[in-house]
Amino acid sequence: MSGLLKFKPVLMERIWGGSRLKTEWGYESSLDTGLGECWVVSCNELADSEVTEGEYKGKRLSQLWKEEAGIFGEERGKDFPLLVKILDAKENLSLQVHPDDAYAEEHEGCRGKWECWYILDCPENAELLVGNRAKDREDLKRMVEEKRWDDLINRVPVKKGDFIRLDPGTLHAITAGVMLLEVQENSDVTYRVYDYDRLQNGKPRQLHIQQSLDVLRVPDHITTAELIHTGERKNELQLLAATSRVKVWTLSVSGSCRIDVPQWQIASILEGEGSMNGTAVRRGEHLIIPGDCGGLVIEGEMRVNLAQARGG
Ligand code: ZN
């Protein structure tokens, strides 16, 4: 039986980032601001998570993924399938969209990208930009060409604890003041539609208008019904999303509970503290629960997000 794996978080500087990942979440950085993303479980060329304690201390996730069938199972693909981040948007993020597998494979030679957001904190009356209001593809093209962003963008009111899934083809942007947990497929393919005409090192960041027009779903009016308000039921898994590739749950623990672990999972502690299979855990820590751990006993008072990959 393998023990739980804890990882060293990797902070990423972003022009829209703030300081809360350091001041409120305790992630270490030499910088004081511009801290936009913390990659907490990551296995790609930009960040390869390092184990911080236990028998695998110092090892990288990429190596464990190759070597440890006990943790990850015999049936696994070449690449680690998931990427988990915490984001602090001090300013608005660019308006973007991700392609599905078919488009990404044909045009980028990689997988498409699905992602989802769990709202950790947001201002009162916050709205995320999710979905678009174009009637058809012609309408979409016109709105983008004429930069009629207010007509195009669909706004969804959110509050702390809300969850929303972003299927490929969904126009989306995080707005100023929102902190969230993002679980996504381990793919970096993003098409930027609009960046508020901001400059980075004196230049605007690249936009991908044609690709965006190709992959945006129309009509696509996302309603508030598609938002999940996570509940306060204790010690019971609440399923938030299930695609052919990813499953995500939230769990509010009070006292003690046990869950089955048929396959490895990523656990993110979002509130509180306690222990998992005897390992002390607290808010801001993210762990891989090995598939051969024989089940997970959680004790304490905490909110946990669980993510599991499906398929190859
Ligand atoms: Zn995205």
CSV table of C-alpha atoms and ligand atoms in Angstrom, one decimal:
chain,number,residue,atom,x,y,z
A,1,MET,CA,0.0,0.0,0.0
A,2,SER,CA,1.3,3.4,-0.9
A,3,GLY,CA,1.2,6.5,1.3
A,4,LEU,CA,-0.4,9.8,0.3
A,5,LEU,CA,1.8,12.1,-1.8
A,6,LYS,CA,2.1,15.8,-1.0
A,7,PHE,CA,3.6,18.3,-3.5
A,8,LYS,CA,5.5,21.5,-3.5
A,9,PRO,CA,3.4,24.2,-5.1
A,10,VAL,CA,4.8,26.2,-8.0
A,11,LEU,CA,3.8,29.9,-8.3
A,12,MET,CA,3.4,31.5,-11.7
A,13,GLU,CA,3.8,35.2,-12.3
A,14,ARG,CA,0.9,36.7,-14.3
A,15,ILE,CA,0.1,40.3,-15.3
A,16,TRP,CA,-3.4,40.0,-13.8
A,17,GLY,CA,-2.2,38.3,-10.5
A,18,GLY,CA,-2.3,39.7,-7.0
A,19,SER,CA,-0.6,38.8,-3.7
A,20,ARG,CA,-3.2,36.6,-2.0
A,21,LEU,CA,-1.7,33.3,-2.9
A,22,LYS,CA,1.2,34.3,-0.7
A,23,THR,CA,-0.6,36.4,2.0
A,24,GLU,CA,-3.8,34.3,2.4
A,25,TRP,CA,-2.7,30.9,1.2
A,26,GLY,CA,0.9,30.8,2.4
A,27,TYR,CA,2.5,29.8,-0.8
A,28,GLU,CA,6.1,30.9,-0.8
A,29,SER,CA,7.5,33.4,-3.4
A,30,SER,CA,10.2,36.0,-3.6
A,31,LEU,CA,7.7,38.2,-5.4
A,32,ASP,CA,5.0,40.2,-3.6
A,33,THR,CA,2.5,40.7,-6.4
A,34,GLY,CA,1.7,39.5,-9.9
A,35,LEU,CA,1.2,36.1,-8.4
A,36,GLY,CA,-1.6,34.8,-10.6
A,37,GLU,CA,-1.5,31.1,-10.5
A,38,CYS,CA,-0.2,28.4,-8.2
A,39,TRP,CA,0.2,25.0,-9.9
A,40,VAL,CA,-0.4,22.6,-7.1
A,41,VAL,CA,-0.4,19.3,-8.9
A,42,SER,CA,1.3,19.6,-12.3
A,43,CYS,CA,3.2,17.3,-14.6
A,44,ASN,CA,4.3,19.0,-17.8
A,45,GLU,CA,7.3,20.9,-19.2
A,46,LEU,CA,6.4,24.1,-17.4
A,47,ALA,CA,6.1,22.5,-13.9
A,48,ASP,CA,6.8,19.0,-12.7
A,49,SER,CA,5.5,18.7,-9.1
A,50,GLU,CA,8.0,17.6,-6.5
A,51,VAL,CA,7.0,15.3,-3.5
A,52,THR,CA,7.7,17.0,-0.2
A,53,GLU,CA,7.6,14.2,2.3
A,54,GLY,CA,7.4,10.4,2.8
A,55,GLU,CA,9.1,7.6,0.9
A,56,TYR,CA,9.0,9.4,-2.4
A,57,LYS,CA,10.4,12.8,-1.1
A,58,GLY,CA,12.3,14.7,-3.7
A,59,LYS,CA,10.9,12.7,-6.6
A,60,ARG,CA,9.0,14.3,-9.5
A,61,LEU,CA,5.5,13.5,-10.5
A,62,SER,CA,6.6,12.6,-14.1
A,63,GLN,CA,8.9,9.9,-12.8
A,64,LEU,CA,6.3,8.5,-10.4
A,65,TRP,CA,3.8,8.4,-13.3
A,66,LYS,CA,6.2,6.3,-15.4
A,67,GLU,CA,7.3,4.0,-12.6
A,68,GLU,CA,4.6,3.5,-10.0
A,69,ALA,CA,1.8,1.2,-11.1
A,70,GLY,CA,0.8,0.7,-7.5
A,71,ILE,CA,-0.1,4.4,-7.2
A,72,PHE,CA,-1.5,5.0,-10.7
A,73,GLY,CA,-2.7,1.6,-11.9
A,74,GLU,CA,-1.4,-0.5,-14.8
A,75,GLU,CA,-3.7,1.0,-17.4
A,76,ARG,CA,-2.5,4.6,-17.8
A,77,GLY,CA,-1.7,6.8,-20.8
A,78,LYS,CA,1.7,8.3,-21.6
A,79,ASP,CA,1.0,11.7,-20.1
A,80,PHE,CA,-0.3,12.6,-16.7
A,81,PRO,CA,-3.9,13.6,-17.5
A,82,LEU,CA,-4.8,16.4,-15.0
A,83,LEU,CA,-3.6,19.8,-13.9
A,84,VAL,CA,-4.8,21.5,-10.7
A,85,LYS,CA,-4.2,25.2,-10.0
A,86,ILE,CA,-5.4,28.0,-7.6
A,87,LEU,CA,-5.8,31.3,-9.2
A,88,ASP,CA,-5.9,34.8,-7.8
A,89,ALA,CA,-7.3,37.3,-10.3
A,90,LYS,CA,-6.5,40.8,-9.1
A,91,GLU,CA,-7.6,42.0,-12.5
A,92,ASN,CA,-9.8,40.6,-15.2
A,93,LEU,CA,-8.3,37.7,-17.2
A,94,SER,CA,-8.4,37.6,-21.0
A,95,LEU,CA,-11.5,36.2,-22.7
A,96,GLN,CA,-10.6,32.8,-24.0
A,97,VAL,CA,-11.8,29.5,-25.3
A,98,HIS,CA,-10.3,25.9,-25.5
A,99,PRO,CA,-10.8,23.5,-28.4
A,100,ASP,CA,-12.1,20.0,-28.1
A,101,ASP,CA,-9.9,16.9,-28.8
A,102,ALA,CA,-10.7,16.7,-32.6
A,103,TYR,CA,-9.8,20.3,-33.3
A,104,ALA,CA,-6.7,20.3,-31.0
A,105,GLU,CA,-5.4,17.1,-32.5
A,106,GLU,CA,-5.8,18.4,-36.1
A,107,HIS,CA,-4.4,21.9,-35.5
A,108,GLU,CA,-2.1,21.7,-32.5
A,109,GLY,CA,-1.1,18.0,-32.3
A,110,CYS,CA,-2.4,17.7,-28.7
A,111,ARG,CA,-5.4,17.0,-26.6
A,112,GLY,CA,-8.2,19.5,-26.2
A,113,LYS,CA,-9.0,21.0,-22.8
A,114,TRP,CA,-11.9,20.7,-20.4
A,115,GLU,CA,-11.8,22.7,-17.2
A,116,CYS,CA,-13.9,23.6,-14.2
A,117,TRP,CA,-13.9,26.2,-11.4
A,118,TYR,CA,-14.7,26.1,-7.7
A,119,ILE,CA,-15.1,29.6,-6.3
A,120,LEU,CA,-12.9,30.0,-3.2
A,121,ASP,CA,-13.6,33.7,-2.8
A,122,CYS,CA,-15.2,36.5,-4.7
A,123,PRO,CA,-16.5,40.0,-4.2
A,124,GLU,CA,-20.2,40.5,-3.5
A,125,ASN,CA,-22.2,40.5,-6.7
A,126,ALA,CA,-19.3,39.0,-8.7
A,127,GLU,CA,-20.0,37.7,-12.2
A,128,LEU,CA,-17.9,35.3,-14.2
A,129,LEU,CA,-17.9,35.6,-18.0
A,130,VAL,CA,-19.1,32.2,-19.2
A,131,GLY,CA,-20.7,31.4,-22.6
A,132,ASN,CA,-21.7,33.8,-25.4
A,133,ARG,CA,-24.9,35.3,-26.7
A,134,ALA,CA,-24.4,35.1,-30.5
A,135,LYS,CA,-27.4,33.8,-32.4
A,136,ASP,CA,-25.4,32.0,-35.0
A,137,ARG,CA,-21.9,31.8,-36.4
A,138,GLU,CA,-22.4,34.9,-38.6
A,139,ASP,CA,-23.6,36.9,-35.6
A,140,LEU,CA,-20.6,35.7,-33.6
A,141,LYS,CA,-18.1,36.7,-36.3
A,142,ARG,CA,-19.7,40.2,-36.6
A,143,MET,CA,-19.6,40.8,-32.8
A,144,VAL,CA,-16.0,39.7,-32.6
A,145,GLU,CA,-14.9,41.8,-35.6
A,146,GLU,CA,-16.8,44.9,-34.3
A,147,LYS,CA,-15.4,44.2,-30.8
A,148,ARG,CA,-18.9,44.3,-29.3
A,149,TRP,CA,-17.8,42.5,-26.2
A,150,ASP,CA,-20.7,43.6,-24.0
A,151,ASP,CA,-23.2,42.2,-26.5
A,152,LEU,CA,-21.3,38.9,-27.0
A,153,ILE,CA,-20.4,38.0,-23.4
A,154,ASN,CA,-22.7,36.1,-21.1
A,155,ARG,CA,-22.4,36.9,-17.4
A,156,VAL,CA,-23.1,34.5,-14.6
A,157,PRO,CA,-23.5,35.7,-11.0
A,158,VAL,CA,-21.4,33.6,-8.6
A,159,LYS,CA,-20.7,33.3,-4.9
A,160,LYS,CA,-18.2,31.5,-2.7
A,161,GLY,CA,-18.6,27.7,-3.0
A,162,ASP,CA,-20.1,27.7,-6.5
A,163,PHE,CA,-18.9,25.3,-9.1
A,164,ILE,CA,-19.1,25.7,-12.9
A,165,ARG,CA,-17.8,23.4,-15.7
A,166,LEU,CA,-16.3,24.8,-18.9
A,167,ASP,CA,-16.7,22.4,-21.7
A,168,PRO,CA,-14.4,22.9,-24.8
A,169,GLY,CA,-15.9,25.7,-27.0
A,170,THR,CA,-17.2,27.8,-24.0
A,171,LEU,CA,-16.1,31.4,-24.0
A,172,HIS,CA,-14.9,32.3,-20.5
A,173,ALA,CA,-13.0,34.7,-18.4
A,174,ILE,CA,-12.3,35.1,-14.7
A,175,THR,CA,-13.1,38.5,-13.3
A,176,ALA,CA,-11.3,40.8,-10.9
A,177,GLY,CA,-11.4,39.8,-7.3
A,178,VAL,CA,-12.2,36.1,-7.8
A,179,MET,CA,-10.0,33.3,-6.3
A,180,LEU,CA,-10.8,29.8,-7.5
A,181,LEU,CA,-9.6,26.2,-7.7
A,182,GLU,CA,-9.2,25.1,-11.3
A,183,VAL,CA,-9.2,21.4,-12.3
A,184,GLN,CA,-8.4,20.9,-15.9
A,185,GLU,CA,-7.1,18.4,-18.4
A,186,ASN,CA,-3.3,18.6,-18.7
A,187,SER,CA,-3.2,20.6,-22.0
A,188,ASP,CA,-2.0,24.1,-22.6
A,189,VAL,CA,-4.1,25.0,-25.7
A,190,THR,CA,-5.8,28.3,-25.2
A,191,TYR,CA,-7.2,30.7,-27.8
A,192,ARG,CA,-7.4,34.2,-26.6
A,193,VAL,CA,-10.3,36.3,-28.0
A,194,TYR,CA,-9.8,39.6,-26.2
A,195,ASP,CA,-7.3,40.9,-23.7
A,196,TYR,CA,-8.7,44.3,-22.7
A,197,ASP,CA,-6.1,45.9,-25.0
A,198,ARG,CA,-3.5,45.4,-22.2
A,199,LEU,CA,0.2,45.4,-22.8
A,200,GLN,CA,2.8,42.9,-21.4
A,201,ASN,CA,6.4,44.2,-21.7
A,202,GLY,CA,5.1,47.0,-23.9
A,203,LYS,CA,3.3,44.7,-26.4
A,204,PRO,CA,-0.2,43.3,-26.5
A,205,ARG,CA,-0.4,39.5,-25.9
A,206,GLN,CA,-1.2,37.4,-29.0
A,207,LEU,CA,-4.9,36.9,-29.9
A,208,HIS,CA,-6.2,33.8,-31.8
A,209,ILE,CA,-9.3,35.2,-33.5
A,210,GLN,CA,-9.7,32.6,-36.3
A,211,GLN,CA,-9.2,29.6,-34.0
A,212,SER,CA,-11.6,31.1,-31.6
A,213,LEU,CA,-14.3,31.6,-34.2
A,214,ASP,CA,-13.7,28.0,-35.3
A,215,VAL,CA,-14.2,26.4,-31.9
A,216,LEU,CA,-16.7,28.7,-30.0
A,217,ARG,CA,-20.0,27.0,-29.5
A,218,VAL,CA,-23.0,28.8,-30.9
A,219,PRO,CA,-25.7,29.2,-29.8
A,220,ASP,CA,-24.4,28.9,-26.3
A,221,HIS,CA,-26.3,30.8,-23.7
A,222,ILE,CA,-25.1,29.4,-20.4
A,223,THR,CA,-27.7,30.0,-17.6
A,224,THR,CA,-27.3,30.2,-13.9
A,225,ALA,CA,-29.0,26.7,-13.8
A,226,GLU,CA,-25.6,25.3,-14.9
A,227,LEU,CA,-24.0,26.6,-11.8
A,228,ILE,CA,-23.8,24.2,-8.9
A,229,HIS,CA,-24.2,25.6,-5.4
A,230,THR,CA,-22.2,23.2,-3.3
A,231,GLY,CA,-24.0,22.0,-0.2
A,232,GLU,CA,-23.1,21.8,3.4
A,233,ARG,CA,-24.1,18.1,3.9
A,234,LYS,CA,-21.4,16.5,6.0
A,235,ASN,CA,-19.3,13.5,5.2
A,236,GLU,CA,-21.0,12.7,1.9
A,237,LEU,CA,-19.5,13.1,-1.6
A,238,GLN,CA,-21.3,15.5,-3.8
A,239,LEU,CA,-20.6,14.9,-7.5
A,240,LEU,CA,-19.9,18.2,-9.3
A,241,ALA,CA,-18.9,17.0,-12.8
A,242,ALA,CA,-18.5,13.8,-14.8
A,243,THR,CA,-17.1,13.8,-18.3
A,244,SER,CA,-15.6,11.0,-20.3
A,245,ARG,CA,-12.2,12.2,-19.0
A,246,VAL,CA,-12.7,13.7,-15.5
A,247,LYS,CA,-14.8,13.3,-12.4
A,248,VAL,CA,-14.9,16.0,-9.7
A,249,TRP,CA,-16.5,15.9,-6.2
A,250,THR,CA,-16.7,18.1,-3.2
A,251,LEU,CA,-16.7,16.8,0.3
A,252,SER,CA,-17.4,18.6,3.6
A,253,VAL,CA,-15.9,16.6,6.4
A,254,SER,CA,-16.9,17.0,10.1
A,255,GLY,CA,-15.5,14.5,12.6
A,256,SER,CA,-14.7,11.4,10.6
A,257,CYS,CA,-15.6,9.8,7.3
A,258,ARG,CA,-14.3,7.1,5.0
A,259,ILE,CA,-14.5,7.0,1.2
A,260,ASP,CA,-13.6,4.3,-1.3
A,261,VAL,CA,-10.7,4.9,-3.6
A,262,PRO,CA,-11.1,2.6,-6.6
A,263,GLN,CA,-8.5,4.6,-8.6
A,264,TRP,CA,-6.0,7.3,-7.7
A,265,GLN,CA,-7.3,10.8,-7.1
A,266,ILE,CA,-6.2,14.4,-6.4
A,267,ALA,CA,-7.4,15.8,-3.1
A,268,SER,CA,-7.3,19.6,-2.5
A,269,ILE,CA,-7.9,20.9,1.0
A,270,LEU,CA,-9.8,24.1,0.5
A,271,GLU,CA,-10.8,24.9,4.1
A,272,GLY,CA,-9.9,23.6,7.5
A,273,GLU,CA,-7.5,20.9,8.6
A,274,GLY,CA,-7.3,17.4,9.9
A,275,SER,CA,-5.8,14.2,8.7
A,276,MET,CA,-6.1,11.7,5.8
A,277,ASN,CA,-5.0,8.1,6.5
A,278,GLY,CA,-3.1,9.5,9.5
A,279,THR,CA,-1.2,12.2,7.5
A,280,ALA,CA,-1.8,15.7,8.8
A,281,VAL,CA,-3.3,18.0,6.2
A,282,ARG,CA,-4.5,21.6,6.1
A,283,ARG,CA,-6.0,24.2,3.8
A,284,GLY,CA,-3.8,24.9,0.8
A,285,GLU,CA,-2.3,21.4,0.6
A,286,HIS,CA,-3.0,19.1,-2.4
A,287,LEU,CA,-2.3,15.4,-2.4
A,288,ILE,CA,-2.4,12.4,-4.6
A,289,ILE,CA,-4.4,9.6,-3.1
A,290,PRO,CA,-2.8,6.4,-4.5
A,291,GLY,CA,-5.1,3.8,-6.1
A,292,ASP,CA,-3.7,1.1,-3.8
A,293,CYS,CA,-4.2,3.0,-0.5
A,294,GLY,CA,-7.1,0.7,0.5
A,295,GLY,CA,-9.6,3.6,1.0
A,296,LEU,CA,-9.4,7.0,2.6
A,297,VAL,CA,-10.2,7.9,6.2
A,298,ILE,CA,-10.5,11.6,6.7
A,299,GLU,CA,-10.7,13.2,10.1
A,300,GLY,CA,-11.1,16.8,11.1
A,301,GLU,CA,-13.1,19.8,9.9
A,302,MET,CA,-12.5,20.5,6.3
A,303,ARG,CA,-13.7,21.1,2.8
A,304,VAL,CA,-12.0,18.8,0.2
A,305,ASN,CA,-12.1,18.8,-3.6
A,306,LEU,CA,-11.5,15.4,-5.2
A,307,ALA,CA,-10.6,15.0,-8.9
A,308,GLN,CA,-10.2,11.7,-10.7
A,309,ALA,CA,-9.1,11.1,-14.3
A,310,ARG,CA,-11.0,8.6,-16.5
A,311,GLY,CA,-10.1,6.7,-19.6
A,312,GLY,CA,-6.6,6.7,-21.1
B,1,ZN,ZN,-9.6,28.4,-19.6
